Amino acid sequence: MAGDLPPLVSTQWLYDHLGDPQIRIVDGTYFLPNVPRDARAEFAERHIPGAVWFDIDDIKDHRNPLPHMLPDLEGFAARAGALGLGDGTAIVAYDVHGLMSAARVWWMFRVFGHDAVAVLDGGLPKWRREGRPLASGPATPEPAVFTPHFRPGLVRSLDAVRHELATESAEVVDARSAARFSGAEAEFRPGLKSGHMPGAKNLPFGDLFAADGSFRPPAEIAARFRAAGVDPGRPVTTTCGSGVTACVLALGLHQIGKPDAAVYDGSWSEWGARDDTPIATG
């Protein structure tokens, strides 16, 4: 089971596997700082049976002032293990948006060497529309052992992105809205400039979804990337506001046969806050 898990699973597939001892379900809901909602409280009120809550605002490098930079190997292994997410298990992540922050959970597990991880297509909204079972209350997972193996090729630093842009050695694709990318709309995080990295392409992450919030078919995903001027045959680095929705683009690329797309972890929260990084508008 664990080795055969595709990167995207349907609500019917997850329903059929509820209670499977090899499957672990993760609620990876995260709300942007300007959204007055409490992910922890909403999890306690309503979640898919057997799920645990994975807090990307807490499972991070707390020494870094940026919003959610990757933790170190030992820290991630300890937190994953405490949630019952261990070696030999298949992990399915979802969120209350349909698909946003769950992709960050998917990417983090892949970065730390765990390939048996998927995202629930359509997330909790689709699950609820279909009248599938829900649970409430706190999660009580059995601790597990998670053995991390870091994959540096799936992560990009500021210096690496500078180099890719300067040398045009990779496609850099920004998942933010067109208005934020162009600079027409101000950033909601304090202290960030408006605009984008010179040379970056723009593909808002929501463009990869159909009207019901599910991922578009692979052919349509590929068409969206091409329309944004992105050649998936080249090295690709995805970016966004803080390294969350960039992972949606990475998941979309995986769906069209490109599993090696990297994510710029600092994203605009880092680039847009500095005085030594060039910025373009329009």
PDB file of C-alpha atoms in Angstrom:
ATOM      1  CA  MET A   1       0.000   0.000   0.000  1.00  0.00           C
ATOM      2  CA  ALA A   2       2.535   2.616   1.134  1.00  0.00           C
ATOM      3  CA  GLY A   3       4.720   2.254  -1.926  1.00  0.00           C
ATOM      4  CA  ASP A   4       1.777   2.438  -4.363  1.00  0.00           C
ATOM      5  CA  LEU A   5       0.208   5.686  -3.158  1.00  0.00           C
ATOM      6  CA  PRO A   6      -0.255   8.270  -5.935  1.00  0.00           C
ATOM      7  CA  PRO A   7       0.284  11.960  -5.102  1.00  0.00           C
ATOM      8  CA  LEU A   8      -3.461  12.671  -5.337  1.00  0.00           C
ATOM      9  CA  VAL A   9      -6.273  10.448  -4.038  1.00  0.00           C
ATOM     10  CA  SER A  10     -10.038  10.767  -4.377  1.00  0.00           C
ATOM     11  CA  THR A  11     -12.574  11.094  -1.589  1.00  0.00           C
ATOM     12  CA  GLN A  12     -13.962   7.683  -2.551  1.00  0.00           C
ATOM     13  CA  TRP A  13     -10.502   6.146  -2.244  1.00  0.00           C
ATOM     14  CA  LEU A  14     -10.008   7.596   1.221  1.00  0.00           C
ATOM     15  CA  TYR A  15     -13.504   6.557   2.317  1.00  0.00           C
ATOM     16  CA  ASP A  16     -12.758   2.998   1.195  1.00  0.00           C
ATOM     17  CA  HIS A  17      -9.559   3.050   3.287  1.00  0.00           C
ATOM     18  CA  LEU A  18     -10.904   4.548   6.512  1.00  0.00           C
ATOM     19  CA  GLY A  19      -9.632   2.368   9.346  1.00  0.00           C
ATOM     20  CA  ASP A  20      -6.834   0.849   7.243  1.00  0.00           C
ATOM     21  CA  PRO A  21      -3.923   0.449   9.702  1.00  0.00           C
ATOM     22  CA  GLN A  22      -1.428   1.414   6.993  1.00  0.00           C
ATOM     23  CA  ILE A  23      -3.122   4.766   6.287  1.00  0.00           C
ATOM     24  CA  ARG A  24      -2.652   7.910   8.361  1.00  0.00           C
ATOM     25  CA  ILE A  25      -4.870  10.942   7.714  1.00  0.00           C
ATOM     26  CA  VAL A  26      -3.588  14.455   8.325  1.00  0.00           C
ATOM     27  CA  ASP A  27      -5.517  17.721   8.503  1.00  0.00           C
ATOM     28  CA  GLY A  28      -2.981  20.263   7.258  1.00  0.00           C
ATOM     29  CA  THR A  29      -5.248  23.307   7.421  1.00  0.00           C
ATOM     30  CA  TYR A  30      -3.524  26.685   7.676  1.00  0.00           C
ATOM     31  CA  PHE A  31      -5.068  30.140   7.467  1.00  0.00           C
ATOM     32  CA  LEU A  32      -3.261  33.198   6.168  1.00  0.00           C
ATOM     33  CA  PRO A  33      -2.457  35.803   8.839  1.00  0.00           C
ATOM     34  CA  ASN A  34      -5.207  38.110   7.561  1.00  0.00           C
ATOM     35  CA  VAL A  35      -7.908  35.418   7.939  1.00  0.00           C
ATOM     36  CA  PRO A  36      -9.517  35.424  11.418  1.00  0.00           C
ATOM     37  CA  ARG A  37     -10.027  31.680  11.782  1.00  0.00           C
ATOM     38  CA  ASP A  38      -8.552  29.107  14.175  1.00  0.00           C
ATOM     39  CA  ALA A  39      -7.411  25.903  12.457  1.00  0.00           C
ATOM     40  CA  ARG A  40      -6.900  24.019  15.729  1.00  0.00           C
ATOM     41  CA  ALA A  41     -10.402  24.850  16.955  1.00  0.00           C
ATOM     42  CA  GLU A  42     -11.959  23.935  13.625  1.00  0.00           C
ATOM     43  CA  PHE A  43     -10.146  20.596  13.665  1.00  0.00           C
ATOM     44  CA  ALA A  44     -11.554  19.827  17.135  1.00  0.00           C
ATOM     45  CA  GLU A  45     -15.017  20.709  15.892  1.00  0.00           C
ATOM     46  CA  ARG A  46     -14.936  18.736  12.651  1.00  0.00           C
ATOM     47  CA  HIS A  47     -12.432  16.451  10.899  1.00  0.00           C
ATOM     48  CA  ILE A  48     -12.202  13.259   8.903  1.00  0.00           C
ATOM     49  CA  PRO A  49     -12.291  10.249  11.257  1.00  0.00           C
ATOM     50  CA  GLY A  50      -8.832   9.174  12.402  1.00  0.00           C
ATOM     51  CA  ALA A  51      -7.146  12.408  11.340  1.00  0.00           C
ATOM     52  CA  VAL A  52      -4.485  14.291  13.268  1.00  0.00           C
ATOM     53  CA  TRP A  53      -3.785  18.008  12.919  1.00  0.00           C
ATOM     54  CA  PHE A  54      -0.447  18.991  11.390  1.00  0.00           C
ATOM     55  CA  ASP A  55       0.306  22.613  12.298  1.00  0.00           C
ATOM     56  CA  ILE A  56       2.647  24.103   9.686  1.00  0.00           C
ATOM     57  CA  ASP A  57       2.825  27.247  11.813  1.00  0.00           C
ATOM     58  CA  ASP A  58       4.459  25.176  14.541  1.00  0.00           C
ATOM     59  CA  ILE A  59       6.286  22.373  12.718  1.00  0.00           C
ATOM     60  CA  LYS A  60       8.967  24.705  11.386  1.00  0.00           C
ATOM     61  CA  ASP A  61      12.311  26.284  12.206  1.00  0.00           C
ATOM     62  CA  HIS A  62      11.447  28.500  15.178  1.00  0.00           C
ATOM     63  CA  ARG A  63      14.885  30.104  15.086  1.00  0.00           C
ATOM     64  CA  ASN A  64      14.126  31.646  11.705  1.00  0.00           C
ATOM     65  CA  PRO A  65      11.892  34.745  11.653  1.00  0.00           C
ATOM     66  CA  LEU A  66      10.356  33.778   8.309  1.00  0.00           C
ATOM     67  CA  PRO A  67       6.824  32.321   8.501  1.00  0.00           C
ATOM     68  CA  HIS A  68       7.329  28.570   8.042  1.00  0.00           C
ATOM     69  CA  MET A  69      10.830  27.523   7.110  1.00  0.00           C
ATOM     70  CA  LEU A  70      11.607  23.815   7.209  1.00  0.00           C
ATOM     71  CA  PRO A  71      12.644  22.435  10.609  1.00  0.00           C
ATOM     72  CA  ASP A  72      15.772  20.336  10.990  1.00  0.00           C
ATOM     73  CA  LEU A  73      15.653  16.570  10.496  1.00  0.00           C
ATOM     74  CA  GLU A  74      15.480  15.707  14.185  1.00  0.00           C
ATOM     75  CA  GLY A  75      12.743  18.235  14.865  1.00  0.00           C
ATOM     76  CA  PHE A  76      10.585  17.067  11.987  1.00  0.00           C
ATOM     77  CA  ALA A  77      11.067  13.401  12.883  1.00  0.00           C
ATOM     78  CA  ALA A  78      10.050  14.034  16.492  1.00  0.00           C
ATOM     79  CA  ARG A  79       6.901  15.953  15.562  1.00  0.00           C
ATOM     80  CA  ALA A  80       5.867  13.510  12.834  1.00  0.00           C
ATOM     81  CA  GLY A  81       6.433  10.559  15.139  1.00  0.00           C
ATOM     82  CA  ALA A  82       4.401  12.157  17.933  1.00  0.00           C
ATOM     83  CA  LEU A  83       1.484  12.434  15.496  1.00  0.00           C
ATOM     84  CA  GLY A  84       1.720   8.732  14.664  1.00  0.00           C
ATOM     85  CA  LEU A  85       3.210   9.408  11.236  1.00  0.00           C
ATOM     86  CA  GLY A  86       5.965   6.861  10.965  1.00  0.00           C
ATOM     87  CA  ASP A  87       7.961   4.670   8.656  1.00  0.00           C
ATOM     88  CA  GLY A  88       5.924   2.224   6.596  1.00  0.00           C
ATOM     89  CA  THR A  89       2.717   4.224   6.732  1.00  0.00           C
ATOM     90  CA  ALA A  90       0.917   6.002   3.913  1.00  0.00           C
ATOM     91  CA  ILE A  91      -0.124   9.577   4.689  1.00  0.00           C
ATOM     92  CA  VAL A  92      -3.088  11.412   3.171  1.00  0.00           C
ATOM     93  CA  ALA A  93      -3.240  15.160   3.809  1.00  0.00           C
ATOM     94  CA  TYR A  94      -6.260  17.408   3.363  1.00  0.00           C
ATOM     95  CA  ASP A  95      -7.382  20.898   4.349  1.00  0.00           C
ATOM     96  CA  VAL A  96     -10.597  22.909   4.727  1.00  0.00           C
ATOM     97  CA  HIS A  97      -9.872  25.026   1.656  1.00  0.00           C
ATOM     98  CA  GLY A  98     -10.188  22.185  -0.826  1.00  0.00           C
ATOM     99  CA  LEU A  99      -6.505  22.215  -1.619  1.00  0.00           C
ATOM    100  CA  MET A 100      -4.036  24.777  -0.353  1.00  0.00           C
ATOM    101  CA  SER A 101      -1.965  24.091   2.746  1.00  0.00           C
ATOM    102  CA  ALA A 102      -2.316  20.304   2.464  1.00  0.00           C
ATOM    103  CA  ALA A 103       0.145  20.522  -0.416  1.00  0.00           C
ATOM    104  CA  ARG A 104       2.729  21.996   1.982  1.00  0.00           C
ATOM    105  CA  VAL A 105       2.353  18.898   4.199  1.00  0.00           C
ATOM    106  CA  TRP A 106       2.771  16.670   1.134  1.00  0.00           C
ATOM    107  CA  TRP A 107       5.914  18.537   0.108  1.00  0.00           C
ATOM    108  CA  MET A 108       7.446  18.499   3.601  1.00  0.00           C
ATOM    109  CA  PHE A 109       7.156  14.729   3.898  1.00  0.00           C
ATOM    110  CA  ARG A 110       8.714  14.303   0.469  1.00  0.00           C
ATOM    111  CA  VAL A 111      11.577  16.650   1.416  1.00  0.00           C
ATOM    112  CA  PHE A 112      12.234  14.458   4.440  1.00  0.00           C
ATOM    113  CA  GLY A 113      12.303  11.280   2.363  1.00  0.00           C
ATOM    114  CA  HIS A 114       8.773   9.922   2.763  1.00  0.00           C
ATOM    115  CA  ASP A 115       7.251   9.229  -0.661  1.00  0.00           C
ATOM    116  CA  ALA A 116       4.107   7.480   0.598  1.00  0.00           C
ATOM    117  CA  VAL A 117       2.199  10.730   0.957  1.00  0.00           C
ATOM    118  CA  ALA A 118      -0.779  12.054  -0.976  1.00  0.00           C
ATOM    119  CA  VAL A 119      -3.225  14.928  -0.985  1.00  0.00           C
ATOM    120  CA  LEU A 120      -6.995  14.451  -0.856  1.00  0.00           C
ATOM    121  CA  ASP A 121      -8.414  15.879  -4.080  1.00  0.00           C
ATOM    122  CA  GLY A 122     -11.089  18.429  -3.215  1.00  0.00           C
ATOM    123  CA  GLY A 123     -10.261  18.258   0.478  1.00  0.00           C
ATOM    124  CA  LEU A 124     -12.772  18.610   3.295  1.00  0.00           C
ATOM    125  CA  PRO A 125     -15.274  20.655   1.234  1.00  0.00           C
ATOM    126  CA  LYS A 126     -15.720  17.807  -1.259  1.00  0.00           C
ATOM    127  CA  TRP A 127     -15.806  15.233   1.567  1.00  0.00           C
ATOM    128  CA  ARG A 128     -18.598  17.182   3.281  1.00  0.00           C
ATOM    129  CA  ARG A 129     -20.576  17.792   0.082  1.00  0.00           C
ATOM    130  CA  GLU A 130     -20.657  14.043  -0.440  1.00  0.00           C
ATOM    131  CA  GLY A 131     -22.036  13.477   3.070  1.00  0.00           C
ATOM    132  CA  ARG A 132     -19.113  11.385   4.228  1.00  0.00           C
ATOM    133  CA  PRO A 133     -18.481  10.747   7.959  1.00  0.00           C
ATOM    134  CA  LEU A 134     -16.925  13.316  10.278  1.00  0.00           C
ATOM    135  CA  ALA A 135     -15.531  13.195  13.787  1.00  0.00           C
ATOM    136  CA  SER A 136     -14.892  15.763  16.520  1.00  0.00           C
ATOM    137  CA  GLY A 137     -12.674  16.159  19.554  1.00  0.00           C
ATOM    138  CA  PRO A 138      -8.904  15.936  19.990  1.00  0.00           C
ATOM    139  CA  ALA A 139      -6.731  13.399  18.190  1.00  0.00           C
ATOM    140  CA  THR A 140      -5.035  10.682  20.279  1.00  0.00           C
ATOM    141  CA  PRO A 141      -2.432   9.103  17.977  1.00  0.00           C
ATOM    142  CA  GLU A 142      -0.145   6.250  18.897  1.00  0.00           C
ATOM    143  CA  PRO A 143       3.456   7.512  18.670  1.00  0.00           C
ATOM    144  CA  ALA A 144       5.529   6.142  15.811  1.00  0.00           C
ATOM    145  CA  VAL A 145       9.102   6.257  14.573  1.00  0.00           C
ATOM    146  CA  PHE A 146       9.802   8.485  11.592  1.00  0.00           C
ATOM    147  CA  THR A 147      13.253   8.176  10.007  1.00  0.00           C
ATOM    148  CA  PRO A 148      14.031  11.288   7.936  1.00  0.00           C
ATOM    149  CA  HIS A 149      16.203  11.408   4.829  1.00  0.00           C
ATOM    150  CA  PHE A 150      16.689  14.964   3.585  1.00  0.00           C
ATOM    151  CA  ARG A 151      16.324  15.680  -0.139  1.00  0.00           C
ATOM    152  CA  PRO A 152      18.018  19.007  -0.787  1.00  0.00           C
ATOM    153  CA  GLY A 153      17.031  18.936  -4.453  1.00  0.00           C
ATOM    154  CA  LEU A 154      13.410  19.723  -3.564  1.00  0.00           C
ATOM    155  CA  VAL A 155      14.296  22.951  -1.709  1.00  0.00           C
ATOM    156  CA  ARG A 156      15.715  26.235  -2.929  1.00  0.00           C
ATOM    157  CA  SER A 157      17.399  28.967  -0.884  1.00  0.00           C
ATOM    158  CA  LEU A 158      17.546  32.683  -1.626  1.00  0.00           C
ATOM    159  CA  ASP A 159      21.017  32.381  -3.155  1.00  0.00           C
ATOM    160  CA  ALA A 160      19.964  29.448  -5.298  1.00  0.00           C
ATOM    161  CA  VAL A 161      16.982  31.364  -6.685  1.00  0.00           C
ATOM    162  CA  ARG A 162      19.166  34.418  -7.330  1.00  0.00           C
ATOM    163  CA  HIS A 163      21.464  32.189  -9.372  1.00  0.00           C
ATOM    164  CA  GLU A 164      18.609  30.546 -11.294  1.00  0.00           C
ATOM    165  CA  LEU A 165      17.163  33.913 -12.246  1.00  0.00           C
ATOM    166  CA  ALA A 166      20.511  35.454 -13.166  1.00  0.00           C
ATOM    167  CA  THR A 167      21.595  32.514 -15.316  1.00  0.00           C
ATOM    168  CA  GLU A 168      18.101  31.534 -16.546  1.00  0.00           C
ATOM    169  CA  SER A 169      19.012  28.005 -15.523  1.00  0.00           C
ATOM    170  CA  ALA A 170      15.531  27.243 -14.206  1.00  0.00           C
ATOM    171  CA  GLU A 171      11.943  28.383 -14.588  1.00  0.00           C
ATOM    172  CA  VAL A 172      10.867  30.303 -11.465  1.00  0.00           C
ATOM    173  CA  VAL A 173       7.069  30.268 -11.104  1.00  0.00           C
ATOM    174  CA  ASP A 174       5.129  32.381  -8.610  1.00  0.00           C
ATOM    175  CA  ALA A 175       1.833  30.993  -7.272  1.00  0.00           C
ATOM    176  CA  ARG A 176       0.507  34.305  -5.929  1.00  0.00           C
ATOM    177  CA  SER A 177      -2.428  36.124  -7.486  1.00  0.00           C
ATOM    178  CA  ALA A 178      -1.840  38.174 -10.615  1.00  0.00           C
ATOM    179  CA  ALA A 179      -2.514  41.393  -8.663  1.00  0.00           C
ATOM    180  CA  ARG A 180       0.065  40.595  -6.000  1.00  0.00           C
ATOM    181  CA  PHE A 181       2.568  39.462  -8.636  1.00  0.00           C
ATOM    182  CA  SER A 182       2.191  42.665 -10.642  1.00  0.00           C
ATOM    183  CA  GLY A 183       2.336  44.851  -7.546  1.00  0.00           C
ATOM    184  CA  ALA A 184      -1.176  46.239  -8.115  1.00  0.00           C
ATOM    185  CA  GLU A 185      -2.262  44.712  -4.808  1.00  0.00           C
ATOM    186  CA  ALA A 186      -0.233  45.325  -1.636  1.00  0.00           C
ATOM    187  CA  GLU A 187       1.146  42.423   0.364  1.00  0.00           C
ATOM    188  CA  PHE A 188      -0.756  41.718   3.568  1.00  0.00           C
ATOM    189  CA  ARG A 189       2.358  40.846   5.580  1.00  0.00           C
ATOM    190  CA  PRO A 190       3.924  43.981   7.087  1.00  0.00           C
ATOM    191  CA  GLY A 191       7.229  45.187   5.683  1.00  0.00           C
ATOM    192  CA  LEU A 192       7.010  43.450   2.315  1.00  0.00           C
ATOM    193  CA  LYS A 193       7.436  45.299  -0.947  1.00  0.00           C
ATOM    194  CA  SER A 194       4.983  44.752  -3.795  1.00  0.00           C
ATOM    195  CA  GLY A 195       5.844  43.090  -7.088  1.00  0.00           C
ATOM    196  CA  HIS A 196       7.809  40.023  -8.154  1.00  0.00           C
ATOM    197  CA  MET A 197      11.263  38.649  -8.884  1.00  0.00           C
ATOM    198  CA  PRO A 198      12.520  39.873 -12.273  1.00  0.00           C
ATOM    199  CA  GLY A 199      12.346  36.938 -14.685  1.00  0.00           C
ATOM    200  CA  ALA A 200       9.768  34.963 -12.686  1.00  0.00           C
ATOM    201  CA  LYS A 201       6.574  33.674 -14.327  1.00  0.00           C
ATOM    202  CA  ASN A 202       3.129  33.864 -12.724  1.00  0.00           C
ATOM    203  CA  LEU A 203       0.664  31.007 -12.387  1.00  0.00           C
ATOM    204  CA  PRO A 204      -1.848  31.620  -9.553  1.00  0.00           C
ATOM    205  CA  PHE A 205      -2.291  28.290  -7.787  1.00  0.00           C
ATOM    206  CA  GLY A 206      -6.084  28.410  -8.078  1.00  0.00           C
ATOM    207  CA  ASP A 207      -5.780  28.217 -11.864  1.00  0.00           C
ATOM    208  CA  LEU A 208      -4.937  24.523 -11.469  1.00  0.00           C
ATOM    209  CA  PHE A 209      -8.368  23.746  -9.989  1.00  0.00           C
ATOM    210  CA  ALA A 210     -11.689  22.950 -11.618  1.00  0.00           C
ATOM    211  CA  ALA A 211     -14.923  24.677 -10.550  1.00  0.00           C
ATOM    212  CA  ASP A 212     -15.540  22.131  -7.772  1.00  0.00           C
ATOM    213  CA  GLY A 213     -12.111  22.703  -6.203  1.00  0.00           C
ATOM    214  CA  SER A 214     -10.591  19.474  -7.502  1.00  0.00           C
ATOM    215  CA  PHE A 215      -7.389  19.384  -9.533  1.00  0.00           C
ATOM    216  CA  ARG A 216      -7.805  19.767 -13.261  1.00  0.00           C
ATOM    217  CA  PRO A 217      -6.875  16.750 -15.429  1.00  0.00           C
ATOM    218  CA  PRO A 218      -3.152  16.476 -16.249  1.00  0.00           C
ATOM    219  CA  ALA A 219      -3.576  17.732 -19.824  1.00  0.00           C
ATOM    220  CA  GLU A 220      -5.254  20.899 -18.551  1.00  0.00           C
ATOM    221  CA  ILE A 221      -2.607  21.381 -15.860  1.00  0.00           C
ATOM    222  CA  ALA A 222       0.120  21.147 -18.491  1.00  0.00           C
ATOM    223  CA  ALA A 223      -1.758  23.660 -20.641  1.00  0.00           C
ATOM    224  CA  ARG A 224      -1.954  26.110 -17.737  1.00  0.00           C
ATOM    225  CA  PHE A 225       1.790  25.937 -17.202  1.00  0.00           C
ATOM    226  CA  ARG A 226       2.456  26.427 -20.911  1.00  0.00           C
ATOM    227  CA  ALA A 227       0.066  29.392 -21.022  1.00  0.00           C
ATOM    228  CA  ALA A 228       2.063  30.967 -18.182  1.00  0.00           C
ATOM    229  CA  GLY A 229       5.216  30.630 -20.281  1.00  0.00           C
ATOM    230  CA  VAL A 230       6.608  27.746 -18.245  1.00  0.00           C
ATOM    231  CA  ASP A 231       8.398  24.819 -19.857  1.00  0.00           C
ATOM    232  CA  PRO A 232       7.998  21.859 -17.447  1.00  0.00           C
ATOM    233  CA  GLY A 233      10.770  20.080 -19.327  1.00  0.00           C
ATOM    234  CA  ARG A 234      13.288  22.462 -17.757  1.00  0.00           C
ATOM    235  CA  PRO A 235      14.258  22.691 -14.056  1.00  0.00           C
ATOM    236  CA  VAL A 236      11.451  24.458 -12.177  1.00  0.00           C
ATOM    237  CA  THR A 237      11.392  26.283  -8.848  1.00  0.00           C
ATOM    238  CA  THR A 238       8.053  27.374  -7.422  1.00  0.00           C
ATOM    239  CA  THR A 239       7.511  30.296  -5.072  1.00  0.00           C
ATOM    240  CA  CYS A 240       4.623  32.184  -3.441  1.00  0.00           C
ATOM    241  CA  GLY A 241       4.079  34.336  -0.359  1.00  0.00           C
ATOM    242  CA  SER A 242       5.575  32.087   2.304  1.00  0.00           C
ATOM    243  CA  GLY A 243       6.203  28.669   0.763  1.00  0.00           C
ATOM    244  CA  VAL A 244       2.690  27.224   1.084  1.00  0.00           C
ATOM    245  CA  THR A 245       0.839  27.605  -2.222  1.00  0.00           C
ATOM    246  CA  ALA A 246       4.127  27.141  -4.080  1.00  0.00           C
ATOM    247  CA  CYS A 247       3.676  23.520  -3.045  1.00  0.00           C
ATOM    248  CA  VAL A 248       0.375  23.395  -4.947  1.00  0.00           C
ATOM    249  CA  LEU A 249       2.299  24.198  -8.128  1.00  0.00           C
ATOM    250  CA  ALA A 250       4.863  21.519  -7.229  1.00  0.00           C
ATOM    251  CA  LEU A 251       2.023  19.024  -6.800  1.00  0.00           C
ATOM    252  CA  GLY A 252       0.570  20.062 -10.145  1.00  0.00           C
ATOM    253  CA  LEU A 253       3.932  19.524 -11.799  1.00  0.00           C
ATOM    254  CA  HIS A 254       4.142  16.094 -10.166  1.00  0.00           C
ATOM    255  CA  GLN A 255       0.746  15.304 -11.706  1.00  0.00           C
ATOM    256  CA  ILE A 256       2.137  15.960 -15.182  1.00  0.00           C
ATOM    257  CA  GLY A 257       5.218  13.827 -14.709  1.00  0.00           C
ATOM    258  CA  LYS A 258       7.655  16.264 -13.117  1.00  0.00           C
ATOM    259  CA  PRO A 259       8.318  15.083  -9.532  1.00  0.00           C
ATOM    260  CA  ASP A 260      11.570  17.045  -9.107  1.00  0.00           C
ATOM    261  CA  ALA A 261      10.216  20.618  -8.963  1.00  0.00           C
ATOM    262  CA  ALA A 262      11.762  22.550  -6.079  1.00  0.00           C
ATOM    263  CA  VAL A 263      10.115  25.029  -3.706  1.00  0.00           C
ATOM    264  CA  TYR A 264      11.701  28.302  -2.610  1.00  0.00           C
ATOM    265  CA  ASP A 265      11.038  27.981   1.115  1.00  0.00           C
ATOM    266  CA  GLY A 266      11.495  31.662   2.007  1.00  0.00           C
ATOM    267  CA  SER A 267       9.450  32.853  -0.983  1.00  0.00           C
ATOM    268  CA  TRP A 268       8.216  36.463  -1.072  1.00  0.00           C
ATOM    269  CA  SER A 269       8.322  36.730   2.735  1.00  0.00           C
ATOM    270  CA  GLU A 270      12.091  36.640   2.346  1.00  0.00           C
ATOM    271  CA  TRP A 271      12.666  38.190  -1.088  1.00  0.00           C
ATOM    272  CA  GLY A 272      10.207  41.052  -0.624  1.00  0.00           C
ATOM    273  CA  ALA A 273      11.568  42.039   2.794  1.00  0.00           C
ATOM    274  CA  ARG A 274      15.186  42.615   1.764  1.00  0.00           C
ATOM    275  CA  ASP A 275      16.993  45.676   0.452  1.00  0.00           C
ATOM    276  CA  ASP A 276      19.383  43.687  -1.762  1.00  0.00           C
ATOM    277  CA  THR A 277      16.859  41.802  -3.908  1.00  0.00           C
ATOM    278  CA  PRO A 278      15.617  43.275  -7.222  1.00  0.00           C
ATOM    279  CA  ILE A 279      11.894  43.701  -7.691  1.00  0.00           C
ATOM    280  CA  ALA A 280       9.827  44.173 -10.824  1.00  0.00           C
ATOM    281  CA  THR A 281       6.241  45.369 -11.190  1.00  0.00           C
ATOM    282  CA  GLY A 282       3.665  45.224 -13.889  1.00  0.00           C
TER     283      GLY A 282
END
